[in-house]
Short mmCIF file of C-alpha atoms in Angstrom, two decimals:
data_model
loop_
_atom_site.label_atom_id
_atom_site.label_comp_id
_atom_site.label_asym_id
_atom_site.label_seq_id
_atom_site.Cartn_x
_atom_site.Cartn_y
_atom_site.Cartn_z
CA MET A 1 39.30 115.01 -105.59
CA GLN A 2 35.57 115.02 -106.38
CA GLY A 3 33.65 111.92 -107.18
CA THR A 4 36.62 109.61 -107.25
CA THR A 5 36.34 107.77 -103.98
CA ALA A 6 33.06 105.89 -103.93
CA GLN A 7 31.83 102.90 -105.81
CA GLU A 8 28.63 103.87 -107.58
CA PRO A 9 26.18 101.39 -109.01
CA ALA A 10 27.28 102.32 -112.53
CA THR A 11 24.33 102.30 -114.90
CA PRO A 12 25.52 104.21 -117.96
CA GLY A 13 23.06 106.61 -119.47
CA THR A 14 20.74 106.86 -116.46
CA THR A 15 20.44 109.82 -114.15
CA PRO A 16 20.15 108.82 -110.50
CA PRO A 17 16.85 109.95 -108.97
CA PRO A 18 17.02 112.98 -106.67
CA TYR A 19 16.65 112.59 -102.92
CA PRO A 20 13.03 113.05 -101.82
CA ARG A 21 12.15 116.35 -100.16
CA THR A 22 11.06 116.02 -96.53
CA ASP A 23 10.01 118.45 -93.84
CA ARG A 24 13.56 118.37 -92.48
CA THR A 25 15.34 118.83 -95.81
CA ILE A 26 13.36 121.81 -97.12
CA PRO A 27 15.26 124.80 -95.71
CA THR A 28 13.34 127.44 -93.77
CA ARG A 29 15.47 130.10 -95.46
CA SER A 30 16.43 130.52 -99.15
CA PRO A 31 14.81 127.26 -100.32
CA GLN A 32 15.80 128.24 -103.89
CA ARG A 33 19.40 127.48 -102.89
CA ALA A 34 18.55 123.87 -102.01
CA SER A 35 19.15 120.89 -104.28
CA TYR A 36 18.31 117.22 -103.97
CA ASP A 37 20.52 116.13 -106.87
CA ARG A 38 22.31 112.92 -105.94
CA ASP A 39 25.47 113.57 -107.98
CA LEU A 40 25.81 117.08 -106.55
CA VAL A 41 25.35 115.81 -102.99
CA HIS A 42 27.95 113.09 -103.52
CA ALA A 43 30.44 115.53 -105.07
CA ILE A 44 30.13 117.97 -102.15
CA LEU A 45 30.60 115.12 -99.66
CA ASP A 46 33.57 113.63 -101.50
CA GLU A 47 35.44 116.92 -101.62
CA ALA A 48 35.34 117.31 -97.83
CA TYR A 49 37.82 115.81 -95.38
CA VAL A 50 35.75 116.44 -92.29
CA CYS A 51 32.04 116.30 -91.54
CA HIS A 52 30.31 117.70 -88.48
CA LEU A 53 28.36 114.96 -86.74
CA GLY A 54 25.54 116.13 -84.47
CA PHE A 55 23.91 113.98 -81.82
CA VAL A 56 21.97 114.56 -78.62
CA ARG A 57 23.46 113.76 -75.23
CA ASP A 58 21.43 114.36 -72.06
CA GLY A 59 19.03 116.54 -74.05
CA ALA A 60 21.75 118.87 -75.36
CA PRO A 61 23.34 118.89 -78.82
CA VAL A 62 26.95 117.85 -79.45
CA VAL A 63 28.69 118.66 -82.76
CA LEU A 64 31.80 116.58 -83.38
CA PRO A 65 34.19 117.08 -86.31
CA THR A 66 35.17 113.72 -87.75
CA LEU A 67 36.55 111.99 -90.83
CA PHE A 68 34.14 110.00 -92.95
CA GLY A 69 33.86 107.76 -95.99
CA ARG A 70 31.12 107.08 -98.53
CA VAL A 71 30.11 103.95 -100.42
CA GLY A 72 27.22 104.81 -102.74
CA ASP A 73 24.41 106.05 -100.51
CA ARG A 74 26.05 104.96 -97.28
CA LEU A 75 28.14 107.29 -95.17
CA TYR A 76 30.58 105.80 -92.66
CA VAL A 77 32.19 107.32 -89.59
CA HIS A 78 34.77 105.47 -87.54
CA GLY A 79 36.43 105.92 -84.21
CA SER A 80 37.65 104.21 -81.11
CA THR A 81 35.19 101.82 -79.54
CA GLY A 82 35.37 104.19 -76.54
CA SER A 83 34.21 107.22 -78.54
CA ARG A 84 30.93 108.58 -77.18
CA PRO A 85 28.69 108.72 -80.29
CA LEU A 86 29.99 105.34 -81.47
CA ARG A 87 29.34 103.78 -78.08
CA MET A 88 25.90 105.41 -77.97
CA THR A 89 25.12 104.03 -81.43
CA GLY A 90 26.15 100.54 -80.34
CA GLN A 91 23.72 100.83 -77.45
CA ALA A 92 20.81 102.12 -79.58
CA PRO A 93 19.15 99.11 -81.21
CA GLU A 94 16.95 101.34 -83.40
CA GLY A 95 19.82 103.62 -84.30
CA LEU A 96 21.08 106.96 -82.95
CA PRO A 97 19.43 110.13 -84.34
CA VAL A 98 22.19 112.15 -86.00
CA CYS A 99 22.66 115.04 -88.38
CA VAL A 100 25.80 115.15 -90.52
CA THR A 101 26.77 118.40 -92.22
CA VAL A 102 29.60 119.16 -94.64
CA THR A 103 30.46 122.69 -95.76
CA HIS A 104 32.87 124.26 -98.27
CA VAL A 105 33.59 127.99 -98.29
CA ASP A 106 34.15 129.08 -101.89
CA GLY A 107 34.24 132.85 -101.62
CA LEU A 108 33.70 135.97 -99.55
CA VAL A 109 30.97 138.20 -100.95
CA LEU A 110 31.58 141.88 -100.15
CA ALA A 111 28.54 144.05 -100.73
CA ARG A 112 28.33 147.84 -100.44
CA SER A 113 25.85 147.35 -97.60
CA ALA A 114 26.77 145.44 -94.43
CA PHE A 115 23.43 143.63 -94.71
CA HIS A 116 24.20 142.00 -98.06
CA HIS A 117 27.63 140.61 -97.12
CA SER A 118 27.62 136.86 -97.60
CA ILE A 119 29.75 133.91 -98.55
CA ASN A 120 29.66 131.57 -101.47
CA TYR A 121 29.44 128.04 -100.14
CA ARG A 122 28.30 124.52 -100.81
CA SER A 123 26.92 122.36 -98.04
CA VAL A 124 25.19 119.03 -97.52
CA MET A 125 22.98 118.12 -94.57
CA ILE A 126 21.97 114.53 -93.81
CA HIS A 127 19.37 113.52 -91.23
CA GLY A 128 18.90 109.97 -90.09
CA LEU A 129 19.66 107.15 -87.71
CA ALA A 130 23.23 105.92 -87.33
CA HIS A 131 23.72 102.17 -86.99
CA ASP A 132 26.61 100.16 -85.66
CA VAL A 133 28.41 98.21 -88.41
CA THR A 134 28.93 94.67 -87.17
CA ASP A 135 29.37 92.72 -90.42
CA PRO A 136 33.15 92.18 -90.82
CA THR A 137 33.06 92.57 -94.63
CA GLU A 138 31.11 95.83 -94.47
CA LYS A 139 33.42 97.08 -91.73
CA ARG A 140 36.52 96.43 -93.87
CA GLU A 141 34.89 98.13 -96.88
CA ALA A 142 33.95 101.10 -94.72
CA LEU A 143 37.50 101.48 -93.38
CA ASP A 144 38.89 101.29 -96.92
CA ALA A 145 36.36 103.95 -97.98
CA LEU A 146 37.48 106.17 -95.11
CA VAL A 147 41.13 106.03 -96.19
CA ASN A 148 40.26 106.40 -99.88
CA HIS A 149 37.96 109.30 -99.15
CA ALA A 150 40.90 111.46 -98.08
CA ILE A 151 43.42 109.99 -100.54
CA PRO A 152 41.83 108.13 -103.45
CA GLY A 153 43.73 104.90 -104.04
CA ARG A 154 45.52 104.94 -100.70
CA ALA A 155 43.80 101.97 -99.01
CA ALA A 156 45.47 99.54 -101.42
CA ASP A 157 48.86 101.14 -100.70
CA SER A 158 48.93 100.69 -96.91
CA ARG A 159 48.99 97.85 -94.43
CA PRO A 160 45.38 96.79 -93.77
CA ALA A 161 44.09 96.83 -90.21
CA ASN A 162 44.99 93.70 -88.22
CA LYS A 163 42.69 91.85 -85.83
CA LYS A 164 43.63 93.98 -82.83
CA GLU A 165 43.17 97.26 -84.72
CA LEU A 166 39.82 96.11 -86.13
CA ALA A 167 38.62 95.20 -82.64
CA ALA A 168 39.60 98.63 -81.33
CA THR A 169 37.75 100.45 -84.11
CA ALA A 170 34.00 101.03 -84.21
CA VAL A 171 32.25 101.99 -87.44
CA ILE A 172 28.79 103.48 -87.79
CA ARG A 173 26.69 103.82 -90.92
CA LEU A 174 24.26 106.54 -91.91
CA ASP A 175 22.14 105.85 -94.98
CA LEU A 176 21.70 108.80 -97.34
CA THR A 177 17.91 108.98 -97.55
CA GLU A 178 16.98 112.34 -96.02
CA VAL A 179 19.53 114.61 -97.66
CA SER A 180 19.82 118.06 -99.17
CA ALA A 181 22.53 120.25 -100.63
CA LYS A 182 22.55 124.01 -100.36
CA ALA A 183 24.77 126.45 -102.19
CA ARG A 184 25.32 130.10 -102.87
CA THR A 185 27.22 131.05 -105.99
CA GLY A 186 27.73 134.20 -108.00
CA GLY A 187 28.24 137.84 -107.23
CA VAL A 188 26.98 140.67 -105.07
CA ASN A 189 23.26 141.36 -104.53
CA ASP A 190 23.19 145.00 -103.42
CA GLU A 191 20.11 147.22 -103.37
CA PRO A 192 19.83 149.28 -106.59
CA GLU A 193 20.08 152.54 -104.63
CA ASP A 194 23.41 151.43 -103.11
CA LEU A 195 25.21 150.84 -106.43
CA THR A 196 26.69 154.35 -106.53
CA LEU A 197 28.20 154.09 -103.02
CA PRO A 198 32.00 154.39 -102.98
CA HIS A 199 32.63 151.04 -101.23
CA TRP A 200 34.45 148.34 -103.19
CA ALA A 201 32.19 145.35 -103.85
CA GLY A 202 32.92 141.95 -105.29
CA VAL A 203 33.88 138.39 -104.51
CA ILE A 204 37.14 137.06 -103.04
CA PRO A 205 37.52 133.43 -104.16
CA VAL A 206 38.64 131.01 -101.44
CA HIS A 207 40.47 127.81 -102.39
CA ARG A 208 41.99 124.78 -100.75
CA THR A 209 45.59 124.13 -101.75
CA TYR A 210 48.25 121.59 -100.80
CA GLY A 211 51.80 122.21 -99.63
CA THR A 212 54.87 120.18 -100.52
CA PRO A 213 54.55 116.65 -99.07
CA LEU A 214 56.68 116.21 -95.92
CA PRO A 215 58.11 112.68 -95.94
CA ASP A 216 58.41 110.79 -92.65
CA PRO A 217 62.08 110.92 -91.54
CA ASP A 218 62.10 107.11 -91.12
CA LEU A 219 60.95 106.40 -94.67
CA ALA A 220 62.48 103.17 -96.03
CA PRO A 221 65.30 104.10 -98.46
CA GLY A 222 64.14 104.46 -102.06
CA THR A 223 60.46 104.97 -101.19
CA GLU A 224 59.08 107.35 -103.80
CA LEU A 225 56.12 109.69 -103.60
CA PRO A 226 53.18 107.75 -105.05
CA ALA A 227 51.58 109.06 -108.25
CA TYR A 228 48.10 109.34 -106.66
CA LEU A 229 49.37 112.12 -104.39
CA GLY A 230 50.05 114.24 -107.45
CA GLU A 231 46.33 114.21 -108.22
CA LEU A 232 45.22 115.91 -105.00
CA MET B 1 43.47 136.80 -90.30
CA GLN B 2 43.94 135.42 -86.80
CA GLY B 3 43.23 137.45 -83.71
CA THR B 4 42.52 140.66 -85.54
CA THR B 5 38.78 140.86 -85.37
CA ALA B 6 37.72 141.00 -81.75
CA GLN B 7 38.08 143.63 -79.09
CA GLU B 8 39.91 142.09 -76.16
CA PRO B 9 40.07 143.63 -72.71
CA ALA B 10 43.72 144.56 -73.23
CA THR B 11 45.64 144.20 -70.00
CA PRO B 12 49.30 144.16 -70.99
CA GLY B 13 51.46 141.59 -69.27
CA THR B 14 48.62 139.39 -68.04
CA THR B 15 47.74 135.99 -69.39
CA PRO B 16 43.99 135.43 -69.62
CA PRO B 17 42.86 132.53 -67.41
CA PRO B 18 42.10 129.28 -69.23
CA TYR B 19 38.52 128.09 -69.65
CA PRO B 20 37.48 125.76 -66.82
CA ARG B 21 37.34 122.04 -67.62
CA THR B 22 33.86 120.54 -67.41
CA ASP B 23 32.41 117.10 -67.97
CA ARG B 24 31.38 118.20 -71.46
CA THR B 25 34.70 119.78 -72.45
CA ILE B 26 37.02 116.95 -71.42
CA PRO B 27 37.15 114.79 -74.57
CA THR B 28 36.42 111.08 -74.25
CA ARG B 29 39.22 110.38 -76.73
CA SER B 30 42.79 111.77 -76.84
CA PRO B 31 42.35 114.21 -73.93
CA GLN B 32 46.03 115.12 -74.32
CA ARG B 33 45.06 116.92 -77.53
CA ALA B 34 42.67 119.22 -75.68
CA SER B 35 43.46 122.76 -74.60
CA TYR B 36 41.56 125.34 -72.59
CA ASP B 37 43.84 128.24 -73.49
CA ARG B 38 41.76 131.32 -74.18
CA ASP B 39 44.09 132.86 -76.76
CA LEU B 40 44.33 129.59 -78.68
CA VAL B 41 40.54 129.17 -78.66
CA HIS B 42 40.04 132.73 -79.90
CA ALA B 43 42.65 132.33 -82.65
CA ILE B 44 41.03 129.12 -83.94
CA LEU B 45 37.61 130.78 -83.93
CA ASP B 46 38.82 133.95 -85.63
CA GLU B 47 40.47 132.07 -88.47
CA ALA B 48 37.20 130.33 -89.44
CA TYR B 49 34.52 131.75 -91.71
CA VAL B 50 31.87 129.23 -90.80
CA CYS B 51 30.88 127.49 -87.59
CA HIS B 52 28.60 124.47 -87.28
CA LEU B 53 25.73 125.28 -84.95
CA GLY B 54 24.00 122.28 -83.37
CA PHE B 55 20.58 122.41 -81.75
CA VAL B 56 17.81 119.94 -80.98
CA ARG B 57 14.51 120.01 -82.86
CA ASP B 58 11.77 117.50 -81.99
CA GLY B 59 14.35 115.39 -80.13
CA ALA B 60 16.71 115.10 -83.12
CA PRO B 61 19.93 117.01 -83.73
CA VAL B 62 20.31 119.64 -86.46
CA VAL B 63 23.75 120.92 -87.53
CA LEU B 64 23.63 124.19 -89.44
CA PRO B 65 26.64 125.87 -91.07
CA THR B 66 26.56 129.60 -90.39
CA LEU B 67 28.69 132.74 -90.26
CA PHE B 68 29.60 134.11 -86.87
CA GLY B 69 31.36 136.94 -85.07
CA ARG B 70 33.18 137.26 -81.76
CA VAL B 71 33.47 140.09 -79.26
CA GLY B 72 35.73 138.99 -76.41
CA ASP B 73 34.06 135.96 -74.86
CA ARG B 74 30.79 136.39 -76.73
CA LEU B 75 30.03 134.60 -79.95
CA TYR B 76 27.30 135.95 -82.21
CA VAL B 77 25.28 134.27 -84.94
CA HIS B 78 22.81 136.15 -87.08
CA GLY B 79 20.13 135.31 -89.56
CA SER B 80 16.70 136.11 -90.79
CA THR B 81 14.09 136.47 -88.07
CA GLY B 82 12.42 133.52 -89.81
CA SER B 83 15.44 131.23 -89.38
CA ARG B 84 14.57 128.21 -87.24
CA PRO B 85 17.26 128.26 -84.51
CA LEU B 86 16.98 132.04 -84.19
CA ARG B 87 13.21 131.83 -83.86
CA MET B 88 13.58 128.97 -81.36
CA THR B 89 16.06 131.04 -79.33
CA GLY B 90 13.66 133.97 -79.25
CA GLN B 91 11.00 131.64 -77.86
CA ALA B 92 13.26 130.09 -75.19
CA PRO B 93 13.37 132.48 -72.20
CA GLU B 94 16.14 130.46 -70.53
CA GLY B 95 18.11 130.13 -73.73
CA LEU B 96 18.39 127.43 -76.39
CA PRO B 97 20.90 124.61 -75.72
CA VAL B 98 23.44 124.71 -78.54
CA CYS B 99 26.87 123.36 -79.44
CA VAL B 100 29.06 125.39 -81.80
CA THR B 101 32.03 123.74 -83.44
CA VAL B 102 34.74 125.20 -85.69
CA THR B 103 37.32 123.03 -87.48
CA HIS B 104 40.41 123.68 -89.61
CA VAL B 105 42.09 120.90 -91.61
CA ASP B 106 45.84 121.55 -91.65
CA GLY B 107 47.22 118.36 -93.15
CA LEU B 108 46.64 114.80 -94.30
CA VAL B 109 48.68 112.28 -92.31
CA LEU B 110 49.58 109.22 -94.38
CA ALA B 111 50.83 106.32 -92.28
CA ARG B 112 52.17 102.99 -93.55
CA SER B 113 49.25 101.30 -91.80
CA ALA B 114 45.64 102.13 -92.70
CA PHE B 115 44.88 102.31 -88.96
CA HIS B 116 47.26 105.20 -88.27
CA HIS B 117 46.04 107.47 -91.07
CA SER B 118 44.87 110.74 -89.61
CA ILE B 119 44.60 114.44 -90.22
CA ASN B 120 46.23 117.40 -88.60
CA TYR B 121 43.49 119.76 -87.45
CA ARG B 122 42.51 122.43 -84.99
CA SER B 123 38.98 122.62 -83.62
CA VAL B 124 36.98 124.44 -80.98
CA MET B 125 33.78 123.20 -79.38
CA ILE B 126 31.49 125.47 -77.35
CA HIS B 127 28.56 124.25 -75.25
CA GLY B 128 25.97 126.58 -73.82
CA LEU B 129 22.69 128.39 -74.05
CA ALA B 130 22.05 130.79 -76.91
CA HIS B 131 20.17 133.99 -76.06
CA ASP B 132 18.31 136.41 -78.27
CA VAL B 133 20.07 139.79 -78.53
CA THR B 134 17.47 142.49 -78.01
CA ASP B 135 19.59 145.47 -76.92
CA PRO B 136 19.98 147.67 -80.04
CA THR B 137 23.57 148.69 -79.19
CA GLU B 138 24.69 145.10 -78.64
CA LYS B 139 22.91 144.06 -81.84
CA ARG B 140 24.78 146.70 -83.87
CA GLU B 141 28.11 145.68 -82.30
CA ALA B 142 27.36 142.05 -83.06
CA LEU B 143 26.56 142.76 -86.71
CA ASP B 144 29.78 144.79 -87.05
CA ALA B 145 31.70 141.89 -85.47
CA LEU B 146 30.12 139.48 -87.97
CA VAL B 147 31.28 141.56 -90.95
CA ASN B 148 34.72 142.23 -89.42
CA HIS B 149 35.14 138.56 -88.57
CA ALA B 150 35.31 137.65 -92.26
CA ILE B 151 37.05 140.85 -93.41
CA PRO B 152 38.77 142.74 -90.60
CA GLY B 153 38.05 146.45 -91.01
CA ARG B 154 35.19 145.97 -93.44
CA ALA B 155 32.27 147.08 -91.21
CA ALA B 156 33.52 150.68 -91.27
CA ASP B 157 33.76 150.55 -95.07
CA SER B 158 30.17 149.58 -95.88
CA ARG B 159 26.71 151.06 -95.49
CA PRO B 160 25.42 150.16 -92.01
CA ALA B 161 22.14 148.28 -91.72
CA ASN B 162 19.08 150.52 -91.89
CA LYS B 163 15.97 150.21 -89.73
CA LYS B 164 14.24 147.77 -92.05
CA GLU B 165 17.33 145.54 -92.36
CA LEU B 166 17.88 145.57 -88.59
CA ALA B 167 14.27 144.56 -88.01
CA ALA B 168 14.62 141.66 -90.47
CA THR B 169 17.78 140.36 -88.78
CA ALA B 170 17.86 138.32 -85.59
CA VAL B 171 21.07 137.95 -83.59
CA ILE B 172 21.78 135.36 -80.92
CA ARG B 173 24.62 135.32 -78.41
CA LEU B 174 26.52 132.37 -76.97
CA ASP B 175 28.85 133.14 -74.07
CA LEU B 176 32.20 131.36 -74.18
CA THR B 177 32.22 129.67 -70.80
CA GLU B 178 32.22 125.94 -71.52
CA VAL B 179 34.84 125.73 -74.25
CA SER B 180 37.69 123.55 -75.41
CA ALA B 181 40.13 123.43 -78.29
CA LYS B 182 41.49 120.22 -79.73
CA ALA B 183 44.35 119.82 -82.17
CA ARG B 184 46.57 117.25 -83.83
CA THR B 185 49.92 118.43 -85.14
CA GLY B 186 53.12 116.75 -86.24
CA GLY B 187 54.02 113.68 -88.21
CA VAL B 188 53.19 110.03 -88.63
CA ASN B 189 52.75 107.66 -85.64
CA ASP B 190 53.31 104.23 -87.18
CA GLU B 191 53.99 101.05 -85.20
CA PRO B 192 57.77 100.37 -84.94
CA GLU B 193 57.42 97.07 -86.81
CA ASP B 194 55.79 98.88 -89.77
CA LEU B 195 58.64 101.33 -90.39
CA THR B 196 60.33 99.10 -92.97
CA LEU B 197 57.17 98.68 -95.07
CA PRO B 198 57.51 100.06 -98.61
CA HIS B 199 54.53 102.47 -98.38
CA TRP B 200 55.25 106.19 -98.58
CA ALA B 201 54.45 107.93 -95.29
CA GLY B 202 54.34 111.59 -94.38
CA VAL B 203 52.16 114.67 -94.16
CA ILE B 204 50.49 116.63 -96.96
CA PRO B 205 49.97 120.20 -95.72
CA VAL B 206 46.55 121.71 -96.50
CA HIS B 207 46.17 125.48 -96.77
CA ARG B 208 43.48 128.05 -97.44
CA THR B 209 44.33 130.48 -100.20
CA TYR B 210 42.58 133.39 -101.90
CA GLY B 211 42.04 133.96 -105.60
CA THR B 212 42.17 137.28 -107.41
CA PRO B 213 39.33 139.54 -106.20
CA LEU B 214 36.45 139.68 -108.72
CA PRO B 215 35.04 143.24 -108.72
CA ASP B 216 31.30 143.72 -109.08
CA PRO B 217 30.59 144.79 -112.71
CA ASP B 218 28.58 147.80 -111.45
CA LEU B 219 31.38 149.18 -109.30
CA ALA B 220 31.34 153.01 -109.20
CA PRO B 221 34.12 154.32 -111.50
CA GLY B 222 37.45 154.83 -109.74
CA THR B 223 36.64 152.52 -106.81
CA GLU B 224 39.91 150.90 -105.81
CA LEU B 225 40.53 147.61 -104.04
CA PRO B 226 40.81 148.48 -100.33
CA ALA B 227 44.14 147.87 -98.59
CA TYR B 228 42.61 145.59 -95.95
CA LEU B 229 41.83 143.03 -98.63
CA GLY B 230 45.55 142.66 -99.29
CA GLU B 231 45.96 141.35 -95.75
CA LEU B 232 43.74 138.32 -96.15
#
């Protein structure tokens, strides 16, 4: 599902510039695992269904799992107009400080030593200010991107939001400016003196798979499974 | 892998009391999806490899993906002693305000209307103060729980951390006191007037699966795949 949902400014033959490194995007630990590559960041984001949105409420952190969409270097989150972070964003004229993180678990790394157990993963962390989306055209595009993010091509094959639904939905935008990816790949890193230990060591790959689609019992007669679902 | 990793105070025939509702654990949206059931919370936590740990740094939120372990109503996170939230916890005598969230995506819900698209999910959110673990016995137990959380039974089948490794590892504890689970299950909730629309509607189940274990190339001759890996 990677890389299929967002409209990129397509300039053939050019490599997009990496995201700039900042104090907040250089990891304290394992900085060699960090990347600022724009295509890699976008691919990790696009493969995820849920992001974890962090914000501060009364001085304490809150981490909320939520759906999201992406249009180029803009990330969109939506929700009810009553939702706390969306309401807080609407009330913050300069934007609400947020951190959005997306993580994929790709494998379990079993070392001979407890200390060197790890996981293979890919993650993206975005720092910035979330802003309320008030422009009706941008709001529609963002909602389409949210639906297409989960199921590429789906927005065009569903009834668009009506006036009442649009009014009940708030959308916030986070620009991708302060962004990093981090990943661990590969095998086991045991100490040389542990290699002869009798414990099994290796990697267990972890995948995401899809079950057989479960049609709604009230489906209009003759409605067939759309082709785009076969590409998940 | 659910419910197999933590030591519960086993009192047969008694149901553990639910977590108390607090201002922070009653969701603003869809409170009917919330649960405070201790067994459900533990099961959702135990099925996850990664949690998203939120903390506040210089007034802004940070959301860090990290491994974790659970012993009863204590959640443990570990990392290098140089890791930022662990260092910050060590320097906060009253504890570091954190929010830990765990999320599973169980299905994509395709409605006829864009508005009613959703996902089936299960999540847990924990609010509280993280404390540095300084007691050597608790630290060892926590590190075992971290390894066993990912691979039940694995801690006993690996070389325990030595003095140098223990000194390089910091562990923090978050007590499960202010906790809620939230879940969406089931099918499509379209508006009655949309049921005759020609768009396919239904649920695409999403699962986690495991690939064939990839043994380390330096495995000692005759080392067999342990039985506990077959139970993943």
